Amino acid sequence: MAITTSVHTQKDLLTHFQQLALQMLGSNGQQASRWATLRRAAIERLPAVRFPTRRDEDWKYTSVSAITNETWALGRAVPIAAEDLSRAFFDGLDALRIVFVNGIWQPELSTPLSEWPKGLTLQPLVEAVDRHGNEWVVQVLKQRLSHVNPFVTLNTALSQDGMLLQTAASACIDLPVHCVFIATEQDEPFVQAPQLFVDAHPNSKLTFIEHYLPQGTAAPRYFTCATTQVRVAANAEVHHYRLQREGAWGRQINYCAVTQARDSRYYSYATDLGGMLVRNNQDVILEASNTETFLNGVYLLGGEQHVDNQTFMDHAVPHCQSNELYKGIVMGKARGVFNGKVLVRPDAQKTNAFQQNSTLLLSPTAVMDAKPQLEIFADDVRCSHGATIGQLDENAIFYLRTRGLSEKEARKLLQFAFVAEVLDRMPDEPVRQAVCQLVQDKLDELS
Amino acid sequence: MLTIKNLHVSVEDKEILRGINLQVNAGEVHAIMGPNGSGKSTLANVLAGREDYEVTQGEVIFNGQDLLDMEVDERAHAGVFMAFQYPVEIPGVSMATFLKSAINAMRVVRGQEELGPAQMLKFIRERLRMLGMDESVLRRSLNEGFSGGEKKRNEMLQMALLEPTLAILDETDSGLDIDALRIVADAVNKLRSPERAFIIVTHYQRLLNYIVPDYVHVLYDGRIVRSGGKELALELEARGYDWIKEEVAAG
């Protein structure tokens, strides 16, 4: 009878989510607008959503019962002291700040719009749609209505705030945009569903950081259901950092979709340190030739953490390069998942696709599931993939110890070195240093 | 400084060292020579603390302490250094990070203050200059992609920075051309001092053309079968090891 119970619970949960979403929409008082119509369409779809089970191939290693078994409220805007923000920002990093608290944009904590540089604009999504008639945003939200990933629909229905970041054509933005998503403790577990749209116009250059963390060192009960949409226009370049430091209780499922036009470059640097249950979906669709894509990932897991990285590189056109490198360390009873799919369609001749996933498994109870998945339908391509799971080299530990390092120091140094290959790819020095420090702190905590 | 008494060591139940006795005093340079498989590297590795070896009998006293009872890093802290025959390549750990970690780890246990970044760089630069090495080495990963000569030179740099009281060179000359050999010898000679002793494990006499030992010991079949001065090395060079083997066989 277990199945009946779970179906019943899911239906209840979806009805509950639908009610929450309708309340929110009603309170906005904009039922007639285009934005509200799109939202309403997503909300109406909610009852038809089916949450994945482990029988679904893409969710084979990750159960979402930690989400479907809870009852969730919506995030509320709560005041947060400026000093609570200090953990969220990096020493020496001059950046444009966008702050969300519990899924709600906080303009007073963010860089005032008057101080934004020429060539870069920030708009709430509702304004982008209703005031500026942004057809790209509308089109993406429409496509998401029938998205195969139910959490994308959930995000559209439940999102309280979303922002659109746009570069002007040929604008080279020197300051990175630092988007901080802070969660605080509420009476009940809550959902935050921020949306971020990034539109890099032709020949422009932009760096942005998504940074998820709880307030203080508490472990608030929340679920981040986030989506990010990135469009990299012709000859544009985007550097996308994602630093996930969710609290010990926190759950996160995010979906990031990137489309790349001719001659564009997209680089992602994902670091997963926190969270109890985390699922990252990263899709990159190559729409025109001569693009370059680097997907870099680091994960450090201990305790009973579960972090699942799903990547999808869609090579639809010829002459594109993609390079994926995900490395991580799994300890305790934690479980890591990497499922990297590379699709090379029949027209995508001269594709150059590389993928590597390497994991150090440092306890007998830690688990790693690595599943590289190459599907190649073109015949003149260079594709390679590799997955390794290993331990630390005892010879190296001995060597370091003969130089006076304790066994613990030696192990930590080698662990850091293992992921440093990925961290070294981060071009923004203050960001790289901040992430390196957080990685060191996590290694200290785990050792 | 170092007293080895009746040391017996086995690897996977095979006895490799069968009763080694050796006394090394401060300021002395001892060369340990012998044919392949005689147990030379085993002796060096047991002194450094490698775990694959089982000591079945005997003792090793280093400055009054039971060396065999000490952890690998404790031996380093006490002043034992081994230059590896095959230094380990460690990708991702930069030379700069590694040297700083090692030097400061050593300083902390010796009750000295950690060196700040500026003092550290000054100290490392000074030793690089002493060994005629280029500073660019600090940006490379530890031993990764180093040539054989570069690796051995790097071992000498670490020795110069960690300032051990007992340095053991495990076949540091193997695979080196004459220029690299000179560099290694030059480093040892610069670091020779009345407070410091060296054990130089080598198969060939040629290194001893540049590092003049006080004593030469011939290790064969797990025992020191002959000891003498530097002239013993020359005799081995001229006559090979067969006459030693024959003498041992004859009892």
XYZ file of C-alpha atoms in Angstrom:
698
model
C 0.000 0.000 0.000
C 3.038 2.223 0.114
C 2.487 3.448 -3.439
C -1.087 4.534 -2.732
C 0.089 6.512 0.277
C 2.763 8.311 -1.691
C 0.392 9.189 -4.569
C -2.066 10.526 -2.061
C 0.637 12.619 -0.389
C 1.860 13.979 -3.718
C -1.623 15.022 -4.733
C -2.112 16.732 -1.384
C 1.217 18.445 -1.707
C 0.454 19.695 -5.215
C -2.973 20.975 -4.164
C -1.270 22.698 -1.265
C 1.334 24.249 -3.558
C -1.428 25.366 -5.900
C -3.277 27.112 -3.067
C -0.097 28.848 -1.939
C 0.596 30.017 -5.467
C -2.948 31.298 -6.008
C -2.871 33.245 -2.749
C 0.369 34.842 -3.801
C -0.935 35.709 -7.251
C -4.160 37.126 -5.775
C -2.286 39.306 -3.354
C -0.324 40.827 -6.225
C -3.583 42.107 -7.712
C -2.345 41.822 -11.286
C -4.526 39.007 -12.547
C -5.094 40.611 -15.893
C -1.486 41.197 -16.865
C 0.563 39.084 -19.227
C 2.859 38.100 -16.381
C -0.065 36.938 -14.255
C -1.449 34.947 -17.176
C 1.829 33.079 -17.516
C 1.941 32.462 -13.791
C -1.624 31.274 -13.739
C -0.917 28.829 -16.570
C 1.912 27.305 -14.512
C -0.261 27.142 -11.425
C -3.012 25.405 -13.368
C -0.535 22.816 -14.512
C 0.522 21.936 -10.990
C -2.017 19.150 -10.356
C -0.791 17.357 -13.473
C 2.818 17.407 -12.263
C 4.296 14.082 -11.330
C 7.314 14.099 -9.057
C 10.063 11.767 -10.190
C 10.772 8.460 -8.515
C 13.905 6.335 -8.553
C 12.290 4.380 -11.376
C 12.853 7.403 -13.646
C 16.224 6.924 -15.310
C 17.339 10.530 -14.692
C 16.465 10.243 -11.009
C 17.773 6.729 -10.451
C 20.237 7.767 -7.756
C 18.303 10.597 -6.135
C 15.093 10.331 -4.168
C 13.054 13.505 -3.721
C 11.065 12.137 -0.770
C 12.866 14.636 1.511
C 10.893 17.224 -0.465
C 7.639 15.440 -1.225
C 7.179 14.220 2.345
C 7.282 17.692 3.859
C 4.599 20.341 4.124
C 5.911 23.650 2.933
C 5.033 27.267 3.523
C 6.245 30.113 1.334
C 9.272 32.196 2.183
C 8.458 35.500 3.894
C 10.378 38.708 3.657
C 12.064 39.245 6.995
C 14.419 42.030 7.971
C 18.029 40.998 7.931
C 20.799 43.026 9.463
C 23.573 44.246 7.232
C 26.128 42.421 9.382
C 24.344 39.138 8.634
C 25.237 39.756 5.035
C 28.949 39.855 5.694
C 29.266 36.059 5.369
C 27.781 36.325 1.921
C 30.311 38.719 0.453
C 33.920 38.105 -0.444
C 36.925 40.052 0.766
C 38.409 42.180 -1.927
C 35.585 41.585 -4.390
C 34.068 44.724 -5.769
C 30.729 43.580 -7.149
C 27.211 44.650 -7.994
C 24.954 43.050 -5.436
C 21.526 41.516 -5.801
C 20.196 40.166 -2.507
C 17.267 37.797 -2.045
C 16.027 36.793 1.408
C 13.821 33.699 1.526
C 13.236 34.025 -2.201
C 12.247 37.689 -2.098
C 14.322 40.409 -3.717
C 15.583 43.015 -1.233
C 16.357 46.192 -3.177
C 17.489 47.996 -0.030
C 20.215 45.396 0.528
C 21.206 45.367 -3.124
C 23.325 47.805 -5.103
C 21.000 50.721 -5.940
C 19.946 50.685 -9.558
C 21.309 54.217 -9.894
C 24.803 52.846 -9.311
C 24.648 50.189 -12.007
C 27.162 50.737 -14.771
C 26.264 51.766 -18.256
C 25.533 48.772 -20.449
C 24.003 46.615 -17.739
C 20.380 46.679 -16.641
C 18.476 44.868 -13.948
C 14.694 44.436 -14.033
C 12.268 42.402 -11.974
C 10.811 39.776 -14.326
C 7.304 41.081 -13.860
C 8.433 44.469 -15.189
C 10.417 42.885 -17.989
C 7.243 41.155 -19.159
C 4.502 43.671 -18.354
C 6.273 46.987 -18.839
C 9.023 46.170 -21.355
C 7.299 43.355 -23.227
C 10.426 41.170 -23.180
C 9.567 38.430 -25.649
C 12.528 36.245 -24.721
C 11.378 35.996 -21.117
C 7.796 35.317 -22.210
C 8.908 32.641 -24.626
C 11.085 30.898 -22.034
C 8.316 30.944 -19.437
C 5.885 29.502 -21.996
C 8.299 26.725 -22.909
C 8.749 25.933 -19.255
C 5.037 25.144 -18.911
C 5.589 21.832 -20.631
C 9.045 21.189 -19.209
C 9.937 17.593 -18.507
C 11.407 18.545 -15.133
C 8.495 19.078 -12.697
C 10.577 21.352 -10.474
C 10.777 23.865 -13.335
C 6.977 24.095 -13.320
C 7.007 24.339 -9.545
C 9.523 27.176 -9.711
C 7.383 29.089 -12.233
C 4.275 28.653 -10.098
C 5.822 29.451 -6.727
C 8.388 32.100 -7.577
C 7.948 35.269 -5.542
C 10.658 37.231 -7.288
C 12.776 36.898 -10.351
C 15.286 39.218 -11.932
C 16.465 39.833 -15.456
C 20.034 40.894 -15.987
C 20.852 42.263 -19.435
C 24.002 43.515 -21.014
C 23.878 45.966 -23.872
C 25.488 44.877 -27.121
C 29.297 45.193 -26.970
C 29.247 46.101 -23.259
C 32.145 44.659 -21.365
C 31.078 44.640 -17.714
C 34.119 44.627 -15.449
C 32.301 44.275 -12.138
C 30.878 40.850 -11.421
C 27.220 40.646 -10.431
C 26.926 38.867 -7.109
C 23.463 37.361 -6.525
C 23.013 36.226 -2.942
C 20.141 33.975 -1.866
C 19.896 33.917 1.920
C 17.493 31.704 3.846
C 16.441 32.442 7.422
C 14.659 30.335 10.018
C 10.848 30.438 9.831
C 8.174 28.735 11.966
C 7.572 26.115 9.301
C 9.732 24.675 6.544
C 9.405 26.936 3.515
C 10.057 27.065 -0.203
C 12.050 29.793 -1.899
C 11.816 29.822 -5.668
C 13.977 32.592 -7.116
C 14.348 33.057 -10.848
C 17.336 34.546 -12.571
C 17.437 35.409 -16.260
C 20.697 36.521 -17.800
C 20.721 37.913 -21.306
C 24.172 38.670 -22.688
C 23.762 40.573 -25.928
C 26.152 40.298 -28.890
C 29.840 40.970 -28.201
C 29.236 41.662 -24.517
C 31.012 40.185 -21.542
C 29.557 39.445 -18.112
C 30.488 37.607 -14.918
C 27.819 36.656 -12.401
C 27.778 34.675 -9.194
C 24.879 32.722 -7.734
C 25.501 32.226 -4.049
C 23.158 30.224 -1.791
C 23.547 30.228 1.981
C 21.576 30.351 5.229
C 21.620 33.260 7.643
C 24.260 32.909 10.356
C 25.336 29.398 11.195
C 21.842 28.084 11.978
C 20.223 25.304 9.992
C 16.915 26.757 8.831
C 14.391 24.382 7.259
C 13.878 25.334 3.647
C 13.803 24.152 0.097
C 15.408 26.202 -2.660
C 13.688 25.504 -5.960
C 15.627 27.791 -8.280
C 15.910 28.330 -11.997
C 18.497 30.194 -14.024
C 18.204 30.973 -17.693
C 21.194 32.247 -19.617
C 21.275 33.405 -23.216
C 24.719 34.020 -24.649
C 24.358 35.917 -27.892
C 26.771 35.954 -30.798
C 30.371 36.477 -29.726
C 29.336 37.194 -26.129
C 31.168 35.743 -23.124
C 29.604 34.748 -19.808
C 31.330 33.495 -16.667
C 28.850 31.915 -14.287
C 29.847 30.986 -10.738
C 27.489 28.977 -8.569
C 28.466 28.624 -4.934
C 26.107 26.370 -3.037
C 26.514 26.591 0.755
C 22.952 25.726 1.771
C 22.444 24.972 5.463
C 22.747 21.490 6.942
C 18.969 20.946 6.670
C 18.551 22.723 3.362
C 17.295 21.076 0.214
C 17.948 22.511 -3.220
C 16.828 21.579 -6.691
C 17.883 23.955 -9.381
C 17.646 24.040 -13.100
C 19.991 26.100 -15.235
C 19.490 26.308 -18.969
C 21.981 27.999 -21.247
C 21.670 28.706 -24.938
C 24.682 29.737 -26.964
C 24.715 31.596 -30.260
C 27.513 31.740 -32.833
C 31.065 32.364 -31.546
C 29.883 32.656 -27.924
C 31.716 31.482 -24.812
C 30.108 30.182 -21.649
C 32.066 29.109 -18.568
C 30.453 27.748 -15.438
C 32.159 27.134 -12.097
C 29.919 25.238 -9.700
C 30.963 24.551 -6.127
C 28.749 22.413 -3.911
C 29.620 22.471 -0.227
C 26.331 22.512 1.692
C 22.820 21.138 1.703
C 21.282 17.863 2.801
C 19.764 17.045 -0.578
C 20.940 18.887 -3.664
C 20.189 18.307 -7.293
C 21.824 20.488 -9.947
C 20.599 20.354 -13.516
C 22.774 22.153 -16.026
C 21.681 22.126 -19.663
C 23.644 23.796 -22.421
C 22.122 24.032 -25.882
C 24.488 25.003 -28.667
C 22.419 26.754 -31.319
C 25.136 27.898 -33.702
C 28.697 27.076 -34.643
C 32.082 27.923 -33.242
C 31.099 28.107 -29.584
C 33.155 27.239 -26.544
C 31.720 25.806 -23.322
C 33.466 24.894 -20.092
C 31.513 23.289 -17.256
C 33.585 23.052 -14.097
C 32.348 21.489 -10.881
C 33.638 20.804 -7.389
C 31.779 18.964 -4.635
C 32.827 18.201 -1.047
C 30.391 16.012 0.822
C 30.311 14.546 4.310
C 27.821 13.405 6.901
C 24.663 12.303 5.139
C 24.742 14.855 2.353
C 23.460 13.924 -1.068
C 24.514 15.997 -4.078
C 23.543 15.085 -7.612
C 25.039 16.857 -10.633
C 23.276 16.379 -13.945
C 24.751 18.000 -16.992
C 23.506 17.954 -20.540
C 25.580 19.252 -23.461
C 23.526 19.422 -26.623
C 25.754 19.663 -29.680
C 23.237 20.392 -32.412
C 25.498 22.207 -34.865
C 29.020 21.705 -36.250
C 32.325 23.118 -35.009
C 31.651 23.504 -31.300
C 33.889 22.745 -28.334
C 32.773 21.611 -24.919
C 34.845 20.661 -21.918
C 33.462 19.342 -18.648
C 35.502 18.716 -15.527
C 33.777 17.727 -12.288
C 35.860 16.665 -9.304
C 34.838 15.980 -5.753
C 35.492 14.330 -2.433
C 32.897 12.188 -0.689
C 33.280 11.181 2.966
C 31.170 9.885 5.853
C 27.869 8.462 4.693
C 27.494 11.023 1.934
C 26.504 10.227 -1.595
C 27.549 11.980 -4.763
C 26.057 11.554 -8.209
C 27.387 12.708 -11.563
C 25.384 12.088 -14.687
C 26.893 13.828 -17.661
C 25.071 13.523 -20.912
C 26.637 14.676 -24.166
C 24.466 14.528 -27.249
C 26.131 15.006 -30.608
C 23.396 15.309 -33.212
C 23.853 14.158 -36.824
C 24.665 17.661 -38.094
C 27.218 18.389 -35.394
C 30.324 17.428 -37.371
C 33.746 18.554 -36.099
C 32.454 18.574 -32.561
C 35.108 18.447 -29.877
C 33.571 17.259 -26.602
C 35.513 16.289 -23.528
C 34.147 15.157 -20.201
C 35.856 14.005 -17.022
C 34.475 13.179 -13.593
C 36.863 12.165 -10.810
C 36.003 11.480 -7.214
C 37.938 10.647 -4.085
C 35.878 8.277 -1.985
C 37.317 8.553 1.504
C 35.152 6.399 3.713
C 33.791 2.864 3.418
C 30.247 4.176 3.753
C 30.528 6.967 1.184
C 28.934 6.380 -2.214
C 29.556 7.844 -5.656
C 27.503 7.088 -8.739
C 29.198 8.284 -11.908
C 27.403 7.938 -15.177
C 28.971 9.483 -18.253
C 26.553 9.250 -21.158
C 27.736 9.993 -24.670
C 25.289 9.743 -27.536
C 27.023 10.419 -30.815
C 25.192 10.542 -34.127
C 27.843 12.330 -36.205
C 30.891 10.561 -37.605
C 33.598 13.225 -37.764
C 33.905 14.241 -34.134
C 36.334 14.028 -31.244
C 34.624 13.034 -28.027
C 36.041 11.547 -24.891
C 34.823 10.890 -21.425
C 36.221 9.380 -18.297
C 35.109 8.643 -14.784
C 37.465 7.669 -11.986
C 36.831 6.904 -8.359
C 39.837 6.553 -6.109
C 41.573 7.054 -2.808
C 44.515 9.191 -1.769
C 47.963 7.998 -2.808
C 49.628 6.508 0.281
C 53.071 7.099 -1.244
C 52.309 10.793 -1.490
C 51.139 10.871 2.131
C 54.373 9.178 3.215
C 56.438 11.632 1.195
C 54.715 14.643 2.775
C 55.040 13.172 6.256
C 58.783 12.699 5.819
C 58.829 16.474 5.303
C 57.238 17.046 8.704
C 53.547 17.328 7.814
C 51.187 15.431 10.117
C 49.073 12.726 8.550
C 46.029 15.002 8.821
C 47.831 17.929 7.188
C 49.162 15.675 4.450
C 45.707 14.281 3.692
C 44.177 17.746 3.670
C 46.841 19.075 1.348
C 46.265 16.211 -1.088
C 42.502 16.584 -0.899
C 42.753 20.263 -1.657
C 45.173 19.573 -4.488
C 42.705 17.116 -5.963
C 40.018 19.767 -6.422
C 42.470 22.625 -7.026
C 42.659 21.578 -10.671
C 39.071 22.805 -11.017
C 39.367 25.794 -8.659
C 42.389 27.022 -10.610
C 40.140 27.514 -13.611
C 38.286 30.358 -11.878
C 39.588 33.541 -13.496
C 38.341 36.093 -10.933
C 41.005 36.095 -8.245
C 38.959 37.375 -5.242
C 36.208 34.860 -6.045
C 38.695 32.049 -6.457
C 40.365 32.904 -3.167
C 37.038 33.061 -1.320
C 35.950 29.718 -2.743
C 39.350 28.167 -1.936
C 38.996 29.336 1.665
C 35.498 27.842 1.925
C 36.823 24.585 0.465
C 39.639 24.571 3.050
C 37.124 25.241 5.834
C 34.945 22.374 4.663
C 37.962 20.029 4.500
C 38.832 21.059 8.079
C 35.285 20.345 9.143
C 35.323 16.926 7.476
C 38.753 15.781 8.648
C 73.943 10.524 16.914
C 72.611 7.344 15.286
C 73.169 3.859 16.607
C 71.819 0.859 14.751
C 72.076 -2.418 16.672
C 71.441 -5.860 15.201
C 68.671 -4.603 12.930
C 66.609 -7.308 11.236
C 63.919 -6.298 8.750
C 61.499 -8.362 6.690
C 59.243 -7.541 3.790
C 56.347 -9.920 3.293
C 58.072 -12.586 5.438
C 61.294 -12.355 3.467
C 64.224 -11.230 5.592
C 66.041 -8.369 3.828
C 68.240 -6.968 6.595
C 69.879 -9.613 8.725
C 71.645 -7.882 11.562
C 72.883 -4.381 10.707
C 75.189 -2.598 13.149
C 76.183 0.982 12.459
C 77.339 3.979 14.466
C 77.057 7.434 12.882
C 78.372 10.473 14.737
C 77.665 14.143 14.170
C 79.718 15.629 11.365
C 80.387 12.294 9.647
C 79.562 11.198 6.134
C 78.919 7.482 5.733
C 78.573 5.845 2.352
C 76.625 2.603 2.137
C 77.438 0.684 -0.994
C 76.502 -2.702 -2.261
C 75.183 -4.641 -5.219
C 71.521 -4.566 -6.240
C 69.222 -6.353 -3.813
C 71.635 -6.142 -0.907
C 69.169 -4.178 1.252
C 70.533 -0.621 0.883
C 67.211 1.035 0.092
C 65.449 -1.034 2.735
C 67.782 0.419 5.344
C 67.128 3.980 4.166
C 63.366 3.480 4.104
C 63.234 1.832 7.537
C 65.083 4.812 8.982
C 62.607 7.212 7.331
C 59.665 5.196 8.657
C 58.044 3.527 5.665
C 55.409 1.137 6.871
C 55.781 -1.733 4.405
C 58.769 -3.025 6.364
C 58.608 -5.143 9.479
C 61.385 -4.787 12.021
C 61.744 -8.234 13.603
C 64.795 -7.588 15.806
C 67.189 -4.906 16.892
C 66.974 -1.213 17.660
C 67.768 2.202 16.253
C 68.618 5.002 18.649
C 68.675 8.550 17.308
C 69.935 11.224 19.703
C 68.838 9.126 22.653
C 65.356 8.380 21.252
C 63.969 5.090 19.983
C 63.629 6.010 16.307
C 61.577 2.942 15.395
C 58.907 3.977 17.903
C 58.441 7.379 16.259
C 55.869 8.370 13.634
C 57.142 9.353 10.208
C 56.557 13.064 10.822
C 58.029 12.860 14.344
C 61.252 11.537 12.827
C 61.280 14.507 10.464
C 60.697 16.862 13.394
C 63.555 15.211 15.285
C 65.863 16.001 12.366
C 65.820 12.954 10.081
C 65.549 13.669 6.372
C 65.480 11.211 3.503
C 66.126 12.227 -0.086
C 64.023 9.787 -2.097
C 65.295 7.580 -4.863
C 61.942 8.171 -6.572
C 60.453 11.475 -5.329
C 56.653 11.366 -5.564
C 54.896 13.577 -8.113
C 51.992 15.439 -6.514
C 49.887 17.333 -9.051
C 47.954 20.305 -7.702
C 50.284 20.992 -4.770
C 52.486 23.895 -5.756
C 56.101 23.875 -4.668
C 55.525 27.177 -2.873
C 52.588 25.824 -0.843
C 54.388 22.596 -0.076
C 57.634 24.222 1.052
C 55.799 26.755 3.231
C 53.705 24.002 4.849
C 56.752 21.828 5.515
C 58.977 24.631 6.823
C 56.291 25.997 9.128
C 55.255 22.530 10.356
C 58.898 21.984 11.310
C 59.211 25.387 12.964
C 56.074 24.927 15.048
C 57.208 21.607 16.543
C 60.642 23.049 17.184
C 59.062 25.885 19.179
C 59.924 28.553 16.611
C 57.514 31.114 15.241
C 56.000 30.452 11.831
C 57.571 32.515 9.086
C 55.381 35.181 7.524
C 55.075 35.357 3.717
C 57.894 37.890 3.286
C 60.390 36.128 5.560
C 59.444 32.796 4.013
C 60.123 34.023 0.511
C 63.419 35.525 1.586
C 64.509 32.248 3.206
C 63.468 30.115 0.222
C 65.145 32.505 -2.230
C 68.369 32.388 -0.294
C 68.479 28.579 -0.445
C 67.479 28.530 -4.100
C 70.422 30.818 -4.800
C 72.728 28.624 -2.751
C 71.811 25.662 -4.958
C 71.812 27.674 -8.170
C 68.117 27.020 -8.739
C 65.617 29.246 -10.516
C 62.717 30.778 -8.613
C 60.250 29.689 -11.290
C 60.316 26.228 -9.738
C 58.084 27.550 -6.926
C 55.152 27.947 -9.282
C 55.295 24.347 -10.480
C 53.430 21.424 -8.959
C 55.539 19.330 -6.608
C 57.789 17.130 -8.763
C 55.163 16.977 -11.500
C 56.824 16.727 -14.881
C 60.271 17.258 -13.327
C 63.160 15.523 -15.068
C 65.139 13.015 -13.025
C 67.803 15.639 -12.339
C 65.220 18.277 -11.365
C 63.599 15.894 -8.920
C 66.892 15.119 -7.186
C 67.824 18.766 -7.104
C 64.436 19.467 -5.549
C 65.206 16.895 -2.857
C 68.410 18.810 -2.142
C 66.447 22.065 -1.918
C 64.121 20.515 0.657
C 67.130 19.271 2.589
C 68.637 22.749 2.559
C 65.365 24.285 3.778
C 64.490 21.733 6.450
C 68.038 21.685 7.886
C 68.076 18.109 9.196
C 70.662 16.746 11.619
C 70.736 13.406 9.801
C 70.258 13.315 6.031
C 69.862 10.011 4.244
C 70.325 10.054 0.480
C 68.737 6.976 -1.060
C 70.489 6.335 -4.390
C 70.176 10.012 -5.165
C 72.762 9.542 -7.914
C 70.825 6.900 -9.843
C 69.908 7.992 -13.331
C 71.774 11.305 -13.144
C 74.155 12.664 -15.703
C 77.438 14.097 -14.576
C 76.162 17.685 -14.304
C 73.197 16.712 -12.133
C 75.483 14.545 -10.043
C 77.739 17.534 -9.419
C 74.778 19.635 -8.328
C 73.684 17.022 -5.797
C 77.239 16.640 -4.492
C 77.665 20.387 -4.322
C 74.496 20.680 -2.194
C 75.702 18.018 0.226
C 79.131 19.607 0.504
C 77.639 23.029 1.222
C 75.461 21.543 3.959
C 78.207 19.519 5.608
C 78.746 20.766 9.131
C 80.033 19.478 12.478
C 76.429 19.153 13.715
C 75.091 17.254 10.721
C 75.619 13.695 9.536
C 74.942 12.085 6.158
C 74.232 8.526 5.109
C 74.737 8.211 1.384
C 73.312 5.065 -0.118
C 74.742 4.397 -3.548
C 75.464 1.655 -5.981
C 78.303 3.414 -7.759
C 81.437 5.006 -6.557
C 81.235 7.993 -8.908
C 79.162 10.169 -6.511
C 81.951 9.676 -3.988
C 84.344 11.427 -6.351
C 82.487 14.588 -5.400
C 81.378 13.821 -1.852
C 84.316 12.456 0.065
C 83.000 10.081 2.737
C 84.567 9.491 6.145
C 83.476 5.864 6.115
C 82.420 3.387 3.470
C 80.369 0.305 4.307
C 79.606 -2.563 2.005
C 76.169 -4.038 2.439
C 75.696 -7.526 1.049
C 72.947 -10.014 1.660
C 71.464 -7.954 4.477
C 74.666 -7.428 6.454
C 77.521 -4.938 6.499
C 80.333 -7.223 5.381
C 83.103 -4.690 5.200
C 83.798 -1.180 6.445
C 86.653 1.127 5.673
C 87.684 4.605 4.620
C 87.183 6.319 1.284
C 89.758 4.028 -0.342
C 87.342 1.090 0.007
C 85.045 2.804 -2.498
C 87.903 3.083 -4.979
C 88.702 -0.579 -4.535
C 85.055 -1.468 -5.246
C 85.156 0.719 -8.337
C 88.253 -1.086 -9.571
C 87.334 -4.647 -8.652
C 83.505 -4.696 -8.635
C 81.489 -6.549 -6.021
C 82.328 -10.144 -6.960
C 85.374 -10.475 -4.728
C 83.218 -9.366 -1.767
C 80.625 -11.974 -2.650
C 83.305 -14.627 -2.898
C 84.831 -13.669 0.434
C 81.422 -13.822 2.098
C 80.687 -17.181 0.481
C 84.030 -18.516 1.713
C 83.017 -17.444 5.230
